[in-house]
CSV table of C-alpha atoms and ligand atoms in Angstrom, one decimal:
chain,number,residue,atom,x,y,z
A,28,MET,CA,-17.7,10.0,7.3
A,29,ARG,CA,-15.7,12.9,6.2
A,30,THR,CA,-12.2,14.3,7.3
A,31,LYS,CA,-10.1,17.1,6.1
A,32,LEU,CA,-8.4,14.6,3.9
A,33,CYS,CA,-11.5,14.1,1.7
A,34,ASP,CA,-11.8,17.8,1.0
A,35,LEU,CA,-8.2,18.0,0.2
A,36,LEU,CA,-8.3,15.0,-2.4
A,37,GLU,CA,-12.2,15.5,-3.4
A,38,ILE,CA,-12.9,11.8,-2.3
A,39,GLU,CA,-16.1,10.9,-0.2
A,40,HIS,CA,-14.5,8.5,2.3
A,41,PRO,CA,-10.9,8.8,3.9
A,42,VAL,CA,-9.9,5.3,2.7
A,43,PHE,CA,-7.0,4.5,0.5
A,44,GLN,CA,-6.4,1.2,-1.3
A,45,GLY,CA,-2.8,0.2,-0.9
A,46,GLY,CA,-0.7,0.4,-4.1
A,47,MET,CA,0.2,-3.3,-3.8
A,48,ALA,CA,2.8,-4.5,-6.4
A,49,TRP,CA,1.3,-6.9,-9.2
A,50,VAL,CA,-2.1,-6.5,-7.6
A,51,ALA,CA,-3.2,-3.1,-7.8
A,52,ASP,CA,-4.3,-2.4,-11.2
A,53,ALA,CA,-6.7,-0.1,-13.0
A,54,SER,CA,-9.6,-2.3,-12.4
A,55,LEU,CA,-9.1,-2.5,-8.6
A,56,ALA,CA,-8.2,1.2,-8.3
A,57,ALA,CA,-11.4,2.2,-10.4
A,58,ALA,CA,-13.7,0.2,-8.3
A,59,VAL,CA,-12.2,1.8,-5.0
A,60,SER,CA,-12.4,5.3,-6.4
A,61,LYS,CA,-15.9,4.7,-7.8
A,62,ALA,CA,-16.9,3.7,-4.2
A,63,GLY,CA,-15.7,7.0,-2.8
A,64,GLY,CA,-12.1,6.0,-1.7
A,65,LEU,CA,-8.8,6.7,-3.4
A,66,GLY,CA,-7.9,3.8,-5.6
A,67,ILE,CA,-4.1,3.6,-6.3
A,68,ILE,CA,-2.5,1.9,-9.2
A,69,ALA,CA,0.9,0.3,-8.3
A,70,ALA,CA,3.8,1.1,-10.8
A,71,ALA,CA,5.8,-1.5,-8.7
A,72,ASN,CA,8.5,-2.7,-11.0
A,73,ALA,CA,6.6,-2.4,-14.1
A,74,PRO,CA,7.9,-0.5,-17.2
A,75,VAL,CA,6.5,2.8,-18.2
A,76,ASP,CA,4.3,1.5,-20.9
A,77,TYR,CA,2.4,-0.9,-18.7
A,78,VAL,CA,1.7,2.0,-16.2
A,79,ARG,CA,0.6,4.5,-19.0
A,80,GLY,CA,-1.8,1.8,-20.1
A,81,GLU,CA,-3.3,1.4,-16.8
A,82,ILE,CA,-3.5,5.3,-16.3
A,83,HIS,CA,-5.6,5.5,-19.6
A,84,LYS,CA,-7.6,2.4,-18.5
A,85,ILE,CA,-8.7,3.8,-15.2
A,86,ARG,CA,-9.8,7.0,-17.0
A,87,THR,CA,-12.1,5.1,-19.1
A,88,LEU,CA,-13.6,3.4,-16.0
A,89,THR,CA,-14.1,6.4,-13.7
A,90,ASP,CA,-13.7,10.2,-13.6
A,91,LYS,CA,-13.0,10.1,-9.9
A,92,PRO,CA,-9.5,10.9,-8.5
A,93,PHE,CA,-7.0,8.2,-8.4
A,94,ALA,CA,-3.4,7.9,-7.4
A,95,VAL,CA,-0.2,6.1,-8.8
A,96,ASN,CA,2.1,4.5,-6.3
A,97,ILE,CA,5.7,4.7,-7.4
A,98,MET,CA,7.9,2.0,-5.8
A,99,LEU,CA,11.3,4.0,-5.5
A,100,MET,CA,13.5,0.7,-5.7
A,101,SER,CA,12.2,0.1,-9.3
A,102,PRO,CA,14.6,0.5,-12.0
A,103,PHE,CA,11.9,2.4,-13.9
A,104,ALA,CA,11.3,5.0,-11.0
A,105,ASP,CA,12.7,7.9,-12.9
A,106,ASP,CA,10.6,7.2,-16.1
A,107,ILE,CA,7.5,6.8,-14.0
A,108,ALA,CA,8.2,10.0,-12.2
A,109,LYS,CA,8.1,11.7,-15.6
A,110,LEU,CA,4.9,9.8,-16.8
A,111,VAL,CA,2.8,10.8,-13.9
A,112,ILE,CA,3.6,14.5,-14.9
A,113,GLU,CA,2.9,13.8,-18.6
A,114,GLU,CA,-0.4,12.1,-17.6
A,115,LYS,CA,-1.5,14.8,-15.2
A,116,VAL,CA,-2.1,12.2,-12.5
A,117,PRO,CA,-3.8,13.9,-9.5
A,118,VAL,CA,-2.2,12.1,-6.7
A,119,VAL,CA,1.2,10.2,-6.4
A,120,THR,CA,2.0,8.1,-3.4
A,121,THR,CA,5.6,6.6,-3.0
A,122,GLY,CA,7.0,3.6,-1.3
A,123,ALA,CA,10.4,1.9,-0.4
A,124,GLY,CA,12.5,5.1,-0.4
A,125,LEU,CA,12.8,8.8,-0.3
A,126,PRO,CA,11.0,10.7,-3.1
A,127,SER,CA,12.9,14.0,-2.4
A,128,LYS,CA,14.5,14.3,-5.8
A,129,TYR,CA,11.2,14.2,-7.8
A,130,MET,CA,9.1,16.4,-5.4
A,131,LYS,CA,9.8,19.8,-6.7
A,132,ASP,CA,8.7,18.7,-10.3
A,133,TRP,CA,5.7,16.9,-9.2
A,134,ILE,CA,4.5,19.9,-7.0
A,135,GLU,CA,5.1,22.3,-9.8
A,136,ALA,CA,3.0,20.2,-12.1
A,137,GLY,CA,0.0,20.3,-9.4
A,138,ILE,CA,0.5,16.8,-8.3
A,139,LYS,CA,-0.7,15.9,-4.8
A,140,VAL,CA,2.3,14.1,-3.3
A,141,ILE,CA,1.7,11.6,-0.5
A,142,PRO,CA,4.9,9.5,0.5
A,143,VAL,CA,4.8,6.6,2.7
A,144,VAL,CA,7.0,7.3,5.9
A,145,PRO,CA,8.3,4.7,8.3
A,146,SER,CA,9.7,7.5,10.8
A,147,THR,CA,9.2,10.9,12.1
A,148,GLY,CA,12.2,12.0,10.6
A,149,MET,CA,11.1,11.2,7.1
A,150,ALA,CA,7.9,12.6,7.8
A,151,LYS,CA,9.3,15.9,8.6
A,152,LEU,CA,11.6,15.8,5.6
A,153,VAL,CA,8.9,15.1,3.1
A,154,ALA,CA,6.5,17.7,4.8
A,155,ARG,CA,9.0,20.4,4.5
A,156,ALA,CA,9.7,19.5,0.8
A,157,GLY,CA,5.9,20.1,0.2
A,158,ALA,CA,4.1,16.7,0.6
A,159,THR,CA,0.4,17.0,0.7
A,160,ALA,CA,-0.1,14.4,3.2
A,161,VAL,CA,2.0,11.3,4.6
A,162,ILE,CA,1.0,7.7,4.9
A,163,ALA,CA,2.5,6.5,8.3
A,164,GLU,CA,2.9,2.7,7.7
A,165,GLY,CA,3.6,0.3,10.5
A,166,GLY,CA,5.4,-3.0,10.1
A,167,GLU,CA,2.2,-4.9,10.5
A,168,SER,CA,1.5,-4.4,7.0
A,169,GLY,CA,2.2,-6.6,4.0
A,170,GLY,CA,5.0,-6.3,1.7
A,171,HIS,CA,8.1,-4.0,2.3
A,172,VAL,CA,8.1,-3.0,6.0
A,173,GLY,CA,9.7,-0.5,8.5
A,174,GLU,CA,10.6,-1.4,11.8
A,175,LEU,CA,7.9,0.8,13.9
A,176,THR,CA,4.4,-0.5,14.8
A,177,THR,CA,1.3,1.4,13.6
A,178,MET,CA,0.3,2.2,17.1
A,179,ALA,CA,3.6,3.8,18.0
A,180,LEU,CA,4.4,5.4,14.5
A,181,VAL,CA,1.0,7.1,13.8
A,182,PRO,CA,0.6,9.5,16.8
A,183,GLN,CA,4.4,10.3,16.7
A,184,VAL,CA,4.1,11.4,13.0
A,185,CYS,CA,0.8,13.3,13.8
A,186,ASP,CA,2.9,15.3,16.3
A,187,VAL,CA,5.6,16.4,14.1
A,188,VAL,CA,3.8,17.3,10.8
A,189,ASN,CA,1.0,19.9,10.1
A,190,ILE,CA,-0.3,17.8,7.1
A,191,PRO,CA,-2.8,15.1,7.2
A,192,VAL,CA,-1.6,11.7,8.3
A,193,ILE,CA,-3.0,8.5,6.7
A,194,ALA,CA,-2.5,5.4,9.0
A,195,ALA,CA,-1.6,2.1,7.4
A,196,GLY,CA,-0.7,-1.3,8.6
A,197,GLY,CA,-2.7,-3.8,10.6
A,198,ILE,CA,-6.0,-2.1,9.6
A,199,ALA,CA,-8.7,-4.2,8.2
A,200,ASP,CA,-12.0,-3.2,9.8
A,201,GLY,CA,-14.0,-0.5,11.4
A,202,ARG,CA,-12.3,-0.8,14.7
A,203,GLY,CA,-8.9,-0.3,13.1
A,204,VAL,CA,-10.3,2.8,11.2
A,205,ALA,CA,-11.6,4.3,14.3
A,206,ALA,CA,-8.6,3.6,16.4
A,207,ALA,CA,-6.5,5.2,13.6
A,208,LEU,CA,-8.4,8.3,13.6
A,209,MET,CA,-8.2,8.4,17.5
A,210,LEU,CA,-4.5,8.2,17.1
A,211,GLY,CA,-4.5,11.5,15.0
A,212,ALA,CA,-5.0,10.2,11.5
A,213,SER,CA,-7.2,11.7,8.9
A,214,GLY,CA,-7.6,8.6,7.1
A,215,VAL,CA,-6.5,5.1,6.5
A,216,GLN,CA,-5.0,2.9,3.8
A,217,LEU,CA,-5.8,-0.8,3.6
A,218,GLY,CA,-3.9,-3.4,1.4
A,219,THR,CA,-4.9,-6.8,2.7
A,220,ARG,CA,-8.4,-6.4,3.0
A,221,PHE,CA,-8.7,-5.2,-0.8
A,222,LEU,CA,-6.6,-8.3,-1.8
A,223,VAL,CA,-10.0,-10.2,-1.4
A,224,ALA,CA,-12.2,-7.4,-3.1
A,225,LYS,CA,-14.4,-8.9,-5.9
A,226,GLU,CA,-12.5,-6.5,-8.4
A,227,CYS,CA,-9.1,-7.7,-7.5
A,228,SER,CA,-8.0,-10.0,-10.1
A,229,ILE,CA,-5.3,-12.1,-8.2
A,230,HIS,CA,-5.2,-15.9,-8.3
A,231,PRO,CA,-8.1,-17.4,-6.4
A,232,ILE,CA,-5.4,-19.4,-4.4
A,233,TYR,CA,-4.1,-16.2,-3.2
A,234,LYS,CA,-7.5,-15.1,-2.1
A,235,ASN,CA,-8.3,-18.2,-0.2
A,236,LYS,CA,-4.8,-18.2,1.6
A,237,VAL,CA,-5.7,-14.7,2.8
A,238,LEU,CA,-9.3,-15.9,3.8
A,239,ALA,CA,-7.7,-18.8,5.7
A,240,ALA,CA,-5.0,-16.9,7.4
A,241,LYS,CA,-4.9,-16.7,11.1
A,242,ASP,CA,-3.0,-14.0,13.4
A,243,ILE,CA,0.3,-15.7,13.3
A,244,ASP,CA,0.3,-16.7,9.7
A,245,THR,CA,2.5,-14.0,8.3
A,246,MET,CA,6.5,-13.5,8.8
A,247,THR,CA,9.1,-11.1,7.6
A,248,THR,CA,12.1,-12.3,5.4
A,249,GLY,CA,14.7,-10.3,3.7
A,250,LYS,CA,16.2,-8.2,6.8
A,251,ARG,CA,19.6,-9.1,5.6
A,252,LEU,CA,18.8,-7.3,2.1
A,253,GLY,CA,17.9,-4.2,3.9
A,254,HIS,CA,14.3,-4.4,2.7
A,255,PRO,CA,12.3,-6.8,5.0
A,256,VAL,CA,9.3,-8.1,3.4
A,257,ARG,CA,6.0,-9.5,5.2
A,258,ALA,CA,4.1,-12.3,3.6
A,259,LEU,CA,2.1,-15.3,4.5
A,260,LYS,CA,4.3,-18.3,5.9
A,261,THR,CA,4.5,-20.8,2.9
A,262,PRO,CA,7.3,-23.0,1.8
A,263,PHE,CA,8.8,-20.0,-0.2
A,264,THR,CA,9.0,-17.9,2.9
A,265,ARG,CA,10.6,-20.7,5.0
A,266,ALA,CA,13.2,-21.5,2.4
A,267,PHE,CA,14.0,-17.7,2.0
A,268,LEU,CA,14.6,-17.5,5.9
A,269,LYS,CA,16.7,-20.8,5.8
A,270,ASN,CA,18.8,-19.2,3.0
A,271,GLU,CA,19.1,-15.7,4.9
A,272,ASN,CA,20.4,-17.5,8.0
A,273,ASP,CA,22.9,-19.4,5.9
A,274,VAL,CA,25.9,-17.2,6.0
A,275,SER,CA,27.5,-18.9,3.0
A,276,LYS,CA,24.7,-17.4,0.9
A,277,THR,CA,25.5,-14.1,-0.7
A,278,VAL,CA,23.0,-11.1,-1.0
A,279,GLU,CA,23.0,-11.7,-4.8
A,280,GLU,CA,22.0,-15.3,-4.3
A,281,LEU,CA,19.3,-14.2,-2.0
A,282,GLU,CA,18.1,-11.6,-4.4
A,283,ALA,CA,18.1,-14.0,-7.1
A,284,PHE,CA,16.1,-16.8,-4.9
A,285,GLY,CA,13.4,-14.1,-4.3
A,286,ALA,CA,13.1,-12.6,-8.0
A,287,GLY,CA,9.8,-13.1,-9.4
A,288,ALA,CA,8.2,-14.8,-6.3
A,289,LEU,CA,5.3,-12.1,-6.0
A,290,ARG,CA,4.4,-12.7,-9.6
A,291,LYS,CA,4.3,-16.3,-9.0
A,292,ALA,CA,1.8,-15.8,-6.2
A,293,VAL,CA,-0.5,-13.3,-7.9
A,294,VAL,CA,-0.6,-14.6,-11.5
A,295,GLU,CA,0.0,-18.5,-10.9
A,296,GLY,CA,-1.2,-18.9,-7.4
A,297,ASP,CA,2.2,-21.1,-7.0
A,298,GLU,CA,1.7,-22.5,-3.4
A,299,LYS,CA,5.3,-23.6,-3.3
A,300,GLY,CA,7.3,-20.9,-5.1
A,301,GLY,CA,5.0,-17.9,-4.6
A,302,CYS,CA,5.6,-15.1,-2.1
A,303,PHE,CA,1.9,-14.3,-0.9
A,304,MET,CA,2.5,-10.7,0.6
A,305,ALA,CA,-0.1,-9.9,3.2
A,306,GLY,CA,-0.4,-8.1,6.6
A,307,GLN,CA,-0.9,-9.1,10.2
A,308,CYS,CA,-4.4,-8.2,10.0
A,309,ALA,CA,-5.1,-11.2,7.4
A,310,GLY,CA,-6.9,-13.1,10.2
A,311,LEU,CA,-9.5,-10.4,10.3
A,312,VAL,CA,-10.3,-10.8,6.5
A,313,LYS,CA,-13.2,-13.2,6.4
A,314,CYS,CA,-14.9,-13.0,2.9
A,315,GLU,CA,-14.7,-11.8,-0.5
A,316,GLN,CA,-16.8,-8.3,-1.1
A,317,SER,CA,-16.9,-5.7,-3.6
A,318,ALA,CA,-14.8,-2.7,-2.9
A,319,LYS,CA,-18.0,-0.7,-2.5
A,320,GLU,CA,-19.2,-3.2,0.3
A,321,ILE,CA,-15.7,-3.1,2.0
A,322,ILE,CA,-15.7,0.7,2.2
A,323,THR,CA,-19.5,1.0,3.2
A,324,GLU,CA,-18.8,-1.6,6.0
A,325,LEU,CA,-15.6,0.2,7.0
A,326,MET,CA,-17.3,3.6,7.4
A,327,THR,CA,-20.6,2.1,9.0
A,328,GLU,CA,-18.6,0.3,11.7
A,329,ALA,CA,-16.1,3.1,12.2
A,330,GLU,CA,-19.0,5.8,12.7
A,331,ALA,CA,-20.9,3.5,15.1
A,332,LEU,CA,-17.7,3.4,17.3
A,333,LEU,CA,-17.0,6.9,17.0
A,334,ALA,CA,-20.4,8.0,17.8
A,335,GLY,CA,-19.7,10.0,20.8
A,336,GLY,CA,-16.0,9.9,20.6
A,337,GLY,CA,-16.3,11.1,16.9
A,338,LYS,CA,-15.8,14.8,17.9
A,339,TRP,CA,-11.9,13.9,18.3
A,340,ALA,CA,-11.8,12.9,14.6
A,341,LYS,CA,-9.7,15.5,12.6
B,412,LIG,O1,6.6,0.0,-0.4
B,412,LIG,C1,5.9,-0.6,0.4
B,412,LIG,N1,5.4,-2.0,0.3
B,412,LIG,C2,6.0,-2.7,-0.7
B,412,LIG,S1,7.1,-2.2,-2.1
B,412,LIG,C3,7.0,-3.9,-2.5
B,412,LIG,S2,7.7,-4.4,-3.9
B,412,LIG,C4,9.2,-4.9,-3.2
B,412,LIG,N2,9.4,-6.5,-3.4
B,412,LIG,C5,10.4,-7.1,-2.8
B,412,LIG,C6,11.3,-6.3,-2.1
B,412,LIG,C7,11.2,-5.0,-1.9
B,412,LIG,C8,10.1,-4.4,-2.3
B,412,LIG,C9,6.3,-4.7,-1.7
B,412,LIG,N3,5.7,-4.0,-0.7
B,412,LIG,N4,5.3,0.1,1.5
B,412,LIG,C10,5.7,1.4,1.7
B,412,LIG,C11,6.9,1.5,2.5
B,412,LIG,N5,7.9,2.3,2.4
B,412,LIG,N6,7.1,0.8,3.7
B,412,LIG,C12,8.4,1.1,4.0
B,412,LIG,C13,8.7,2.1,3.3
B,412,LIG,C14,10.1,3.1,3.4
B,412,LIG,C15,11.1,2.4,3.7
B,412,LIG,C16,12.4,3.1,3.9
B,412,LIG,C17,9.9,4.4,2.9
B,412,LIG,C18,11.0,4.9,3.0
B,412,LIG,C19,12.2,4.5,3.3
B,412,LIG,O2,13.1,5.4,3.3
B,412,LIG,C20,14.5,4.9,3.8
B,412,LIG,C21,15.6,5.4,2.9
B,412,LIG,O3,16.5,5.8,3.5
B,412,LIG,O4,15.4,5.4,1.6
């Protein structure tokens, strides 16, 4: 299945792999890009040398297009913003903030800029600033989430911008892909499904938790900090919520409690202290597959559903 997004980015399938912090490295991104989607390296909170290394690595693995995701709350965001220009990264996605101050330089450098937007207001703003496309991410997704749901957000964003919209949040199979295209999206971004890709090197305990998760097994914490995060319900998330509801705990204490918890989940598989970020669609994720198998299955299922209705896909 091809959409205008495929021509714009020179990819075969309109599928992005989310730029998941601590998870989305060059190996996973290369596997997705080789399979015809857009692989994304997460800069997350990592320093510039790590991200440079991953960019160099992906170039040894594939000559297909890829992206770097810049987490705008990172203390290194300014350095990574310069790095992507130096390294001539073809596509940049952003999350957890407004990328306005960087966009002019990126666009002048020929970088395609695709910000995650949680609202129509932000979508209009980045479109006016020259974004190539926007990712409309609903609060069903894992990690740092906005308020609106994918179902409500995607068509409203499609109505206010003239650039392609990529739907994210709650999509894990071909039904989600087909639905997103019917809402007006030109592509999809999936995180949770790619957590269990064979080429995804997170701890096996993390993968097993995602595979075992049911519909109601995620929750959000961190509203009081201004950046709610969705993760699997574990001793960590329950303890975090308890602290959050305890008015005697300061914001600094809460931040300190959460620090390092994602790394503990991804690297150590720490069932007690780890924060296992995942989306509400974890219950749809049933088995480990290669990135190629995931993308092929998504496209085959969506095409079958859209046969007949496919004429509406943009
Ligand atoms: O960024 C994400 N997901 C993430 S980032 C992350 S790392 C992290 N860890 C702990 C605490 C906080 C972050 C884990 N998952 N998704 C994209 C996304 N962007 N979702 C929501 C937004 C967003 C929110 C507000 C984008 C822009 C925005 O602008 C508001 C403003 O005024 O800056």
